Short mmCIF file of C-alpha atoms in Angstrom, two decimals:
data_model
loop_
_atom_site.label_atom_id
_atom_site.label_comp_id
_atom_site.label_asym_id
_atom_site.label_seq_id
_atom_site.Cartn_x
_atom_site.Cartn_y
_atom_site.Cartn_z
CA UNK A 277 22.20 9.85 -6.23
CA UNK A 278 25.74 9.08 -6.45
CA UNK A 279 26.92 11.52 -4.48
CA UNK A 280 24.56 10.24 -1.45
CA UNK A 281 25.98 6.94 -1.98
CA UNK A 282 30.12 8.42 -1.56
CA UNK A 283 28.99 9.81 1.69
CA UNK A 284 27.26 6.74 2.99
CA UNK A 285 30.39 4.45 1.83
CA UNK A 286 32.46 7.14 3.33
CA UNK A 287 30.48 7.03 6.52
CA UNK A 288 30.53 3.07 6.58
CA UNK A 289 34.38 3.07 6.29
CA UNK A 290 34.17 5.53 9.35
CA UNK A 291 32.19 3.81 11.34
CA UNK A 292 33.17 0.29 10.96
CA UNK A 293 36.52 0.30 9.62
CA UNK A 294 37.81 -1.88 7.24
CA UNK A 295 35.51 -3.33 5.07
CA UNK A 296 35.60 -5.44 1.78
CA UNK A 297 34.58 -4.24 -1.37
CA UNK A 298 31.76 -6.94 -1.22
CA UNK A 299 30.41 -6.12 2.49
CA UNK A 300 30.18 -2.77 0.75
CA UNK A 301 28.11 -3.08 -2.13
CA UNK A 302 25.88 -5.41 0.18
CA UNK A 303 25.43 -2.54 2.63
CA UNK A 304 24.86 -0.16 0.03
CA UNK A 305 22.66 -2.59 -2.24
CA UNK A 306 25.25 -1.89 -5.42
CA UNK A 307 27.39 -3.74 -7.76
CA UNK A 308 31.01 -4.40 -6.39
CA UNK A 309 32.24 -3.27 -9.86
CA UNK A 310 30.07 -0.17 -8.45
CA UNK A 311 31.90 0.20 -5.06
CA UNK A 312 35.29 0.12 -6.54
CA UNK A 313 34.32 2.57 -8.82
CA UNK A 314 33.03 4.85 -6.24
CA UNK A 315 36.60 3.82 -3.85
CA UNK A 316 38.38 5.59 -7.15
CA UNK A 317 36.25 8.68 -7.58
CA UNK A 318 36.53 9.27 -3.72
CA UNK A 319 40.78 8.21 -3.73
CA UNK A 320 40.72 11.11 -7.03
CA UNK A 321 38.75 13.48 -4.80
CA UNK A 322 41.48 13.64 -1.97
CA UNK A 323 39.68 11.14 0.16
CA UNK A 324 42.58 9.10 1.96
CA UNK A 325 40.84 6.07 1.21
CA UNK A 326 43.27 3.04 0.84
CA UNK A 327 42.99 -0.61 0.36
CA UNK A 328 44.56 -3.67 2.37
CA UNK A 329 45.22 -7.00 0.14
CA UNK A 330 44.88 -10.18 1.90
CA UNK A 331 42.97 -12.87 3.73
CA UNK A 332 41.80 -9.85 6.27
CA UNK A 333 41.68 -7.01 3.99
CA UNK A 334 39.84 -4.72 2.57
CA UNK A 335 39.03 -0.75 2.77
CA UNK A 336 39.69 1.64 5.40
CA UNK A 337 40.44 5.23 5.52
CA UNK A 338 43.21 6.77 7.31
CA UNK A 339 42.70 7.80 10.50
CA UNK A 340 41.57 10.81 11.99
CA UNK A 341 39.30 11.83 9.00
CA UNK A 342 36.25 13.17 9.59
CA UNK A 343 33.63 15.96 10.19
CA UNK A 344 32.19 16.73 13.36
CA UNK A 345 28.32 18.53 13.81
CA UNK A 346 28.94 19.99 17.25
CA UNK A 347 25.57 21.66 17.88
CA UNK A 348 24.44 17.84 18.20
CA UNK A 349 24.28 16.60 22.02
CA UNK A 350 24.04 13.24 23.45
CA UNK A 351 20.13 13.40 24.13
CA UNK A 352 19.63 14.70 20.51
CA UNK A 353 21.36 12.28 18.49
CA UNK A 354 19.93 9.34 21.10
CA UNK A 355 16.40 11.00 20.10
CA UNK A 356 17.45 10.74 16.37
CA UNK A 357 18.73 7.47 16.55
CA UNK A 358 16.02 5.27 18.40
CA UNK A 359 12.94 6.93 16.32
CA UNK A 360 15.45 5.74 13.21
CA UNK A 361 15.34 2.84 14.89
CA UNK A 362 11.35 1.68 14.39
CA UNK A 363 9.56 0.29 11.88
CA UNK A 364 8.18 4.06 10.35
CA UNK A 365 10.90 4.85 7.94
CA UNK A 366 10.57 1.43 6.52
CA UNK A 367 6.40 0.94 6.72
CA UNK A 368 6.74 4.40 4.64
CA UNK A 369 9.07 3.07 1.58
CA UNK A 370 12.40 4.59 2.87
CA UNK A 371 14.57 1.85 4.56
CA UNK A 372 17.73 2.57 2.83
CA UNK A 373 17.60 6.67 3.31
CA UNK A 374 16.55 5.96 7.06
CA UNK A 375 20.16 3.62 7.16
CA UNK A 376 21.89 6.44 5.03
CA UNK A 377 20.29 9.17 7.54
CA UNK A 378 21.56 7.47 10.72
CA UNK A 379 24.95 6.70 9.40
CA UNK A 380 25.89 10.48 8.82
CA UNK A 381 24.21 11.25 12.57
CA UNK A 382 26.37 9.00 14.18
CA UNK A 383 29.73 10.08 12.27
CA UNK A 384 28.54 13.58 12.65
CA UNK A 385 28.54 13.24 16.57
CA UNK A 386 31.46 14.31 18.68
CA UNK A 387 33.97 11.46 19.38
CA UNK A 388 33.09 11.72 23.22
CA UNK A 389 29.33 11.15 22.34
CA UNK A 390 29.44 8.26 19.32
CA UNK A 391 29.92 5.59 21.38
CA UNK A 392 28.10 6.25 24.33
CA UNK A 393 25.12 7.37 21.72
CA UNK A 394 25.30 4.20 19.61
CA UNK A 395 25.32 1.96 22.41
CA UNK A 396 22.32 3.42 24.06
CA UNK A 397 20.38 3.59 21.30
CA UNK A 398 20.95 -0.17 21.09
CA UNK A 399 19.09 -0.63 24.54
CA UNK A 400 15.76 0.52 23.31
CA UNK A 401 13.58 -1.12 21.13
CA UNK A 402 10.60 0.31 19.40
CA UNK A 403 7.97 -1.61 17.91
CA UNK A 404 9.43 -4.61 17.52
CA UNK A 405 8.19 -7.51 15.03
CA UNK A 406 6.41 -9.68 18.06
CA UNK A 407 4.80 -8.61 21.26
CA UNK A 408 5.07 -10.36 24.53
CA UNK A 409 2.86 -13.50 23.37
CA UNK A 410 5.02 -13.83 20.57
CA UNK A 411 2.35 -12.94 18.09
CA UNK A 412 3.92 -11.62 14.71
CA UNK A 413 2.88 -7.97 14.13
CA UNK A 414 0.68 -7.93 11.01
CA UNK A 415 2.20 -6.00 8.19
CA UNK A 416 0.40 -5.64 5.35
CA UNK A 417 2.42 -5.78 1.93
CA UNK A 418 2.50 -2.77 -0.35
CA UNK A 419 4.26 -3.26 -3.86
CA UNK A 420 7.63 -0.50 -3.79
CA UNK A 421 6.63 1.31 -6.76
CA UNK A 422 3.27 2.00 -5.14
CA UNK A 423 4.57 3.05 -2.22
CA UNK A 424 6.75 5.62 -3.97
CA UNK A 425 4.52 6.92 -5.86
CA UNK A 426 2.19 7.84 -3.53
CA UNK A 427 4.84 8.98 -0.95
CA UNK A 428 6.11 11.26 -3.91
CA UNK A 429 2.67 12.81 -4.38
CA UNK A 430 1.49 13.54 -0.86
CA UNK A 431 5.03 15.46 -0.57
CA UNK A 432 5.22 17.35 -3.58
CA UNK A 433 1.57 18.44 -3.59
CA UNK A 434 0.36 16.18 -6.81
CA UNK A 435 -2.76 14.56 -8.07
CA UNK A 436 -2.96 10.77 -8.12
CA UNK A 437 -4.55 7.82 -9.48
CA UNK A 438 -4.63 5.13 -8.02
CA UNK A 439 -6.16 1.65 -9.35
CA UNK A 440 -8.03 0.71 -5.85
CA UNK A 441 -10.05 -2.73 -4.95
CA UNK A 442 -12.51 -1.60 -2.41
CA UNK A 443 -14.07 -4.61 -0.33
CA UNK A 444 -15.75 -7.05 -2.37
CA UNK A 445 -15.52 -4.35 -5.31
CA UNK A 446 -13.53 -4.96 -8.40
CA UNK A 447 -10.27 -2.69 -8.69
CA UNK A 448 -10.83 0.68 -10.54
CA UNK A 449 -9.17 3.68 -11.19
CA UNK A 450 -9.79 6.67 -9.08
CA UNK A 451 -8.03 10.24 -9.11
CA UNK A 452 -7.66 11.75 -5.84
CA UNK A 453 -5.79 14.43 -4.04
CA UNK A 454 -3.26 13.16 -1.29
CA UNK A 455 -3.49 14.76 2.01
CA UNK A 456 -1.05 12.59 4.12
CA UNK A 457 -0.02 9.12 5.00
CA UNK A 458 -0.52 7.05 8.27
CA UNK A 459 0.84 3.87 9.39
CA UNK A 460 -1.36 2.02 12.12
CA UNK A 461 -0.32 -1.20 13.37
CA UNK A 462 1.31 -2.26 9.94
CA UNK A 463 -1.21 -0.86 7.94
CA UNK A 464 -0.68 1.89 5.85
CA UNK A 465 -3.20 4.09 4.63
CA UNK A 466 -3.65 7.35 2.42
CA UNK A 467 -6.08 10.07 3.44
CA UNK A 468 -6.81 12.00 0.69
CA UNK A 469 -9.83 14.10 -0.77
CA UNK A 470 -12.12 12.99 -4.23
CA UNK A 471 -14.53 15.33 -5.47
CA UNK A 472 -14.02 17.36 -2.06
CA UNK A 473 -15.04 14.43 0.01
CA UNK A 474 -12.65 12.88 2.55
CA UNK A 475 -11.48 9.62 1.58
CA UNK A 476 -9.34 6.78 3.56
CA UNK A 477 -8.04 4.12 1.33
CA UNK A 478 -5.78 1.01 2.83
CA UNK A 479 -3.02 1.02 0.39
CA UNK A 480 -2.51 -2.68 0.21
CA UNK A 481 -5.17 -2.53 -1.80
CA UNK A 482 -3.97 -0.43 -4.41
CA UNK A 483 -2.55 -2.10 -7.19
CA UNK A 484 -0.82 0.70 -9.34
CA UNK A 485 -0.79 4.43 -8.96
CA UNK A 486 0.55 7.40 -11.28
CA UNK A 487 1.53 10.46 -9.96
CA UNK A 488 -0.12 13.28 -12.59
CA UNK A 489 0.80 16.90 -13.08
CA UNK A 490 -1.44 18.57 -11.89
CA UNK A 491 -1.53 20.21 -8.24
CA UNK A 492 -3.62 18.34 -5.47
CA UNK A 493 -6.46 20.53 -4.26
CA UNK A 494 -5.96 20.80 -0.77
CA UNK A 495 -5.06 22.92 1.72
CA UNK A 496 -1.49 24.60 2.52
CA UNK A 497 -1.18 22.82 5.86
CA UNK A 498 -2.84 19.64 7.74
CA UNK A 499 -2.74 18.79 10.98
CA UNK A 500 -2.85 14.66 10.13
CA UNK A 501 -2.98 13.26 13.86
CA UNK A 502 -6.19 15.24 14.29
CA UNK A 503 -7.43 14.57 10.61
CA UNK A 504 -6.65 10.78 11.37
CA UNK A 505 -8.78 11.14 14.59
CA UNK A 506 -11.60 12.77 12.87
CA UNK A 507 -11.53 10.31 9.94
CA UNK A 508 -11.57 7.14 13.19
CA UNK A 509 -14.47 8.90 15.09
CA UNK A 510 -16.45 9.13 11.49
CA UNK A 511 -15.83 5.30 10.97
CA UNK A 512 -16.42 3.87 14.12
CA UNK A 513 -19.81 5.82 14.80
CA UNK A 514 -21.17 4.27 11.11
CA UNK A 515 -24.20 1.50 11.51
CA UNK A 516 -21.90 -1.39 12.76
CA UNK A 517 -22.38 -3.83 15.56
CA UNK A 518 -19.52 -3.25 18.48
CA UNK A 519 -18.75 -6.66 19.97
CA UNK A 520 -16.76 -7.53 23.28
CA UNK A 521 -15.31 -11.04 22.61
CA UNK A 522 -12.74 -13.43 24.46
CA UNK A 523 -10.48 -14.90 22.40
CA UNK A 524 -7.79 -17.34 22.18
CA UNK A 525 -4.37 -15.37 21.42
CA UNK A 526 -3.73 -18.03 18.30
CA UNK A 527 -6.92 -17.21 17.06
CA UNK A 528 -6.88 -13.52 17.35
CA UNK A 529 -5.42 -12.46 13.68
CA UNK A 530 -8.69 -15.43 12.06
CA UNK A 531 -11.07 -13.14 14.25
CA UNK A 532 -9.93 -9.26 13.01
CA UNK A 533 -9.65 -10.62 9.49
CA UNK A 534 -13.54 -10.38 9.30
CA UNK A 535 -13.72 -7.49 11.47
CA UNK A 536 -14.48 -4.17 10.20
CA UNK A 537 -12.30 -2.62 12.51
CA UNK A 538 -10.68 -3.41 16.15
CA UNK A 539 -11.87 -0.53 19.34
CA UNK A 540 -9.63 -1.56 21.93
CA UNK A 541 -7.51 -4.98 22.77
CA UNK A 542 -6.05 -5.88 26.66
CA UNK A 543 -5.00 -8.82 28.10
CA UNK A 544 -7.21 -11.00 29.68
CA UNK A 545 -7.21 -13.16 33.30
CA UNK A 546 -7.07 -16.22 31.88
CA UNK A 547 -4.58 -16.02 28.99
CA UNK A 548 -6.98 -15.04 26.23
CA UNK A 549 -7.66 -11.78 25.01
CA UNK A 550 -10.34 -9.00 25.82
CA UNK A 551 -11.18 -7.09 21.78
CA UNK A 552 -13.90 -4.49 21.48
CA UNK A 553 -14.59 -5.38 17.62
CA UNK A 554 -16.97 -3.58 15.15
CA UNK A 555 -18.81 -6.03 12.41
CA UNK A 556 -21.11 -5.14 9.76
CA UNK A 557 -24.63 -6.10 11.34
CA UNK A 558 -25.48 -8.98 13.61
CA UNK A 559 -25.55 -11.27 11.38
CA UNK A 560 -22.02 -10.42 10.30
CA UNK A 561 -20.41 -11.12 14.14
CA UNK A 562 -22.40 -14.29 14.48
CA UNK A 563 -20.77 -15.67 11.59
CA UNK A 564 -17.87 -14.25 12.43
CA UNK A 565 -17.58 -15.83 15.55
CA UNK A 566 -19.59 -19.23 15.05
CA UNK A 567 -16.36 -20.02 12.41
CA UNK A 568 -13.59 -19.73 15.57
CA UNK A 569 -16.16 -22.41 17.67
CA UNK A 570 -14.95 -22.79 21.05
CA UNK A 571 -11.84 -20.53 21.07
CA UNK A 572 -13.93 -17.65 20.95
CA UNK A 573 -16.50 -16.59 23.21
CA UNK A 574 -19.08 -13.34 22.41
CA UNK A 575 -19.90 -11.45 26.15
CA UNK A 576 -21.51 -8.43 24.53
CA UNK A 577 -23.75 -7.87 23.40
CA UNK A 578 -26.34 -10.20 24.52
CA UNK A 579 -28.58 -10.64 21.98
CA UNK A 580 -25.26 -11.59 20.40
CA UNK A 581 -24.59 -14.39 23.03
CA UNK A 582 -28.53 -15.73 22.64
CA UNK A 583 -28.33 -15.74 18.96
CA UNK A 584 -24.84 -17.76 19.09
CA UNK A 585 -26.75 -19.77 21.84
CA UNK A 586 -29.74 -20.76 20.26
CA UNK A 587 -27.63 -21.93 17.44
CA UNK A 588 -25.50 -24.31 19.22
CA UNK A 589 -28.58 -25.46 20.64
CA UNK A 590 -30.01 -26.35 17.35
CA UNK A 591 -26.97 -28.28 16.39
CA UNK A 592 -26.82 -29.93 19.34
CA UNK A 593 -30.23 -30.91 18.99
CA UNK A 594 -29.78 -32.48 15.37
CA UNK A 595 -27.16 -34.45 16.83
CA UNK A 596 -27.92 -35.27 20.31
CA UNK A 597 -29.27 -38.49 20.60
CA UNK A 598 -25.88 -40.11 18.63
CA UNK A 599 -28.63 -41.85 15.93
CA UNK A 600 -28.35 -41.44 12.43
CA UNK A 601 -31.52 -39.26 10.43
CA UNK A 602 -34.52 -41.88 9.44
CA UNK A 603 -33.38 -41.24 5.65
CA UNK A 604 -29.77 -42.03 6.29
#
């Protein structure tokens, strides 16, 4: 672990020069006692690391040192750089060691590629927090330790238990067998087998989770993109109600909360949305939708729009003539 950590603040120095002893232990989420520590293990080691006193000093390293990977082209460290640059490495756990990874590409890269590389990188964006209306992306939280211990078991092939609150269930402990994990629109999920069934379960709603010692029962190799499509297929064709709606943009996050799951989402003529929604049964999507009143609007299917109808109907009868009831 330490080691990792001399290369990255011997990569940082590289990269961007000078730096204090306190910009350093924030970059490498350390101590300062920690960084200068590290500054005289890497001075001992022959690294010409030397420091600057002053209003404007710091680190640096002399120049010229460095280590070049030239097998590395422009297009393949641009490649590496802007898939470091979405949210994956971080929905997954592994912020830091995706900042650590991308570091050592860039020093590794020829001088006549770094800052050509860098800079392009900088003009893509991937996945960024809001799309174009502004809406916040919805990321779902997943405590660290969970996260890492489930990320540690799907890679090296482990059993797992997992303390897991399914809907409307109270949270208890299962033992699976981790197949893979997948990351959908914030979301993160872990396929895994129980009792040779397949199993999907959200992982913001597992609590706690204990790698065991005992090997996973699964196979040698997956091929997750199609398991994940297989696993989506399986769900969507269950005995729900699919539902076209219109819906007001600020409304859209109210509406998938009580949605079982979301089919397809476009933009809409007239500034709203266009959703093809699943819900449990009819009764289900009329509540669903009666709660969002006028800033949603059901147009399949239509016995949907009759019973949401006939409702408003009602109501409007109770109150229509503006008098109070004969008991008020």
């Amino acid at each position: 672990m330490r080691a990792d950590r001399l290369i990255s603040l011997v990569l940082l120095l590289r990269q961007r020069g000078r730096m204090t002893a306190d910009a350093l232990a924030r970059e490498l989420e350390v101590s300062t006692r920690t960084v200068l520590r590290d500054i005289e293990a890497l001075s001992a080691s022959g690294v010409p690391v030397y420091s600057e006193r002053g209003r404007h000093g710091g680190f640096a390293l002399l120049p010229g040192f460095r280590t070049e990977l030239a097998g590395l082209n422009h297009d393949e460290a641009l490649a590496l750089l802007t898939a470091g640059a979405s949210r994956g490495g971080r929905d997954l756990g592994l912020g830091p060691e995706l900042a650590s990874a991308l570091r050592k590409v860039v020093d590794a890269l020829p001088e006549r590629h770094r800052a050509t590389t860098s800079e392009g990188a900088g003009r893509f964006l991937v996945e960024p927090e809001t799309d174009l209306l502004s809406r916040p992306t919805d990321v779902e939280p997943v405590p660290g330790p969970v996260l890492g211990e489930v990320r540690r078991a799907v890679l090296s092939g482990n059993r797992l238990r997992i303390r897991y609150a399914a809907a409307d269930q109270e949270p208890r402990w299962r033992t699976v067998d981790p197949v893979g994990l997948v990351t959908v629109r914030g979301r993160r999920y872990l396929l895994a087998t129980r009792s040779g069934a397949d199993r999907t379960y959200r992982l913001s709603r597992v609590s706690d989770a204990a790698r065991l010692a005992e090997p996973a029962r699964r196979p040698e190799a997956v091929d997750l993109e199609q398991a994940w499509r297989e696993r989506c297929a399986r769900f969507l064709s269950g005995d729900h109600l699919a539902v076209r709606v219109r819906v007001d943009p600020a409304r859209r996050e109210e509406l998938l909360d009580t949605a079982v799951a979301v089919r397809a989402e476009e933009p809409g003529a007239d500034g709203g949305l266009l959703l093809e929604v699943t819900f449990q049964d009819a009764r289900h999507a009329e509540w669903a939708l009666w709660r969002l009143g006028t800033d949603v609007e059901a147009l399949a299917p239509p016995s949907l729009r009759a019973a949401l109808r006939e409702r408003a109907a009602a109501l409007a009868a109770r109150y229509g003539d503006g008098s109070a009831g004969a008991d008020a």
